[in-house]
Amino acid sequence: MTIKELPTPCYIVDEGLIEENLKILAGVMERTGARILLAQKAFSMYALYPMIGRYLSGATASGLYEARLGAQEMRAPLEKEGKYCENHVFSPAYKEEEIPELLEYCDHIVFNSWNQVKKYGERAKALGKSIGLRINPECSTQEGHAIYDPCAPGSRLGVTRKAFEEGIRKDGGFLLSLLDGLHFHTLCEQDADALEETLKAVEEKFGGYLKGMKWINFGGGHHITRKGYDIPRLERCIRHMKEAYGLTVYLEPGEAVALNGGFLAASVLEVVHNGIHIAILDTSAACHMPDVLEMPYRPPLLHSGEPGEKPYTYRLGGPTCLAGDVIGDYSFDQPLQEGDRLVFGDMAIYSMVKTNTFNGMPLPSIVLKDRTGEYKIWKRFGYEDFKERL
Ligand SMILES: *Cc1c(COP(=O)(O)O)cnc(C)c1O
């Protein structure tokens, strides 16, 4: 099957490109001894979990379903190959009824408050689990994306130093004695300078508690596989925490694992004019690439330019009723015509995991491009997928 024969809309996940990312991450692990996990919330296309598990230390989950997927699709197949994949979970609050199953799937469980440690910590410990608490170092390093800043004032994510020490005072340090590690996650698509700054805040506020711990988890948001990312600086950060405190360092990137590792192919359905040229596609920003509207950003589009850069400029929009279902403005060498194929880049992350069927929109098929360049349809979706959620 060639790319022209694929049904649209479809995501194309490129195994070879994702493997390139995994090699970069494996290099960091080899040189520093850090353990890197896939944050499944960014990329849960489990057809590639066996390959990811061969390079990385395992997976991390945002809750029960991802934890189960990681256990079934990464840990189980890798166990057959004789490799143990770790399975971690963090949630702002766990439900009582989820705990037995979570403890079955996970070996690390990270809590978001002292009260959650109190509720579930001893039970986890009794089963030999490694337990952690998420801290909030109150060190914002990003501008403009308040919804992605867990250090913003009023954040519910992580325990501030004040709350950390209050908790210890309250129970005389018993809950602290249950902890094996501390976890922070404060970055989003950032470089190692932001990590370095954050680590300074972590050491300043929580350094006194790190000596008694086994591990520290740097969370995600490290854009390690982006061209130009300062890998030596990242490695200095990892080595520093290892050497100064004797800690095992975990990183749990989502984006960096599958960055630029996938595409979304769409077709032009119609061209209309209203002061500008507008192409209506069979894919929707609102349904198939919600981060375009949420972040917001303009996704890369192969063989296109900035508006006005090439002779023919179009606004690309979806077929839904939402006036704002606009992907962005792009220019082309030739006028767009019904049936033309457009291929958006960097569509492996935060795409398939976020789709919805608003307006009854069909879900894009998922296609796997293997290392030989062969395209295989992995999933097709239909009317039932829309109906069964309602
Ligand atoms: C989102 C998230 C990640 C992954 O973040 P990326 O930006 O995809 O690297 C890791 N850990 C936690 C706790 C997260 O919330």
PDB file of C-alpha atoms in Angstrom, residues 1 7 30 34 74 133 135 206 232 247 251 257 267 294 314 323 351 378 381 387:
ATOM      1  CA  MET A   1       0.000   0.000   0.000  1.00  0.00           C
ATOM      2  CA  PRO A   7      -8.065   5.941   3.478  1.00  0.00           C
ATOM      3  CA  GLU A  30      23.278   4.420  29.038  1.00  0.00           C
ATOM      4  CA  ALA A  34      18.779   7.302  34.481  1.00  0.00           C
ATOM      5  CA  MET A  74       4.476  -3.435  27.428  1.00  0.00           C
ATOM      6  CA  LEU A 133       4.826  12.037  46.638  1.00  0.00           C
ATOM      7  CA  ILE A 135       5.982  17.995  45.053  1.00  0.00           C
ATOM      8  CA  PHE A 206      13.196  19.809  49.507  1.00  0.00           C
ATOM      9  CA  PRO A 232      24.796  17.334  27.965  1.00  0.00           C
ATOM     10  CA  LEU A 247      19.263   8.829  43.991  1.00  0.00           C
ATOM     11  CA  LEU A 251      12.326  10.768  33.605  1.00  0.00           C
ATOM     12  CA  VAL A 257       9.252   9.507  22.791  1.00  0.00           C
ATOM     13  CA  SER A 267      -8.236  14.985   1.821  1.00  0.00           C
ATOM     14  CA  GLU A 294      -6.267  24.034  23.042  1.00  0.00           C
ATOM     15  CA  TYR A 314      -5.633  28.810   1.977  1.00  0.00           C
ATOM     16  CA  ALA A 323     -16.766  28.168  13.264  1.00  0.00           C
ATOM     17  CA  SER A 351      -3.543  13.284  18.925  1.00  0.00           C
ATOM     18  CA  TRP A 378      -3.900  -1.145  12.316  1.00  0.00           C
ATOM     19  CA  PHE A 381     -13.311   2.997  13.172  1.00  0.00           C
ATOM     20  CA  LYS A 387     -22.809   5.284  18.860  1.00  0.00           C
TER      21      LYS A 387
END
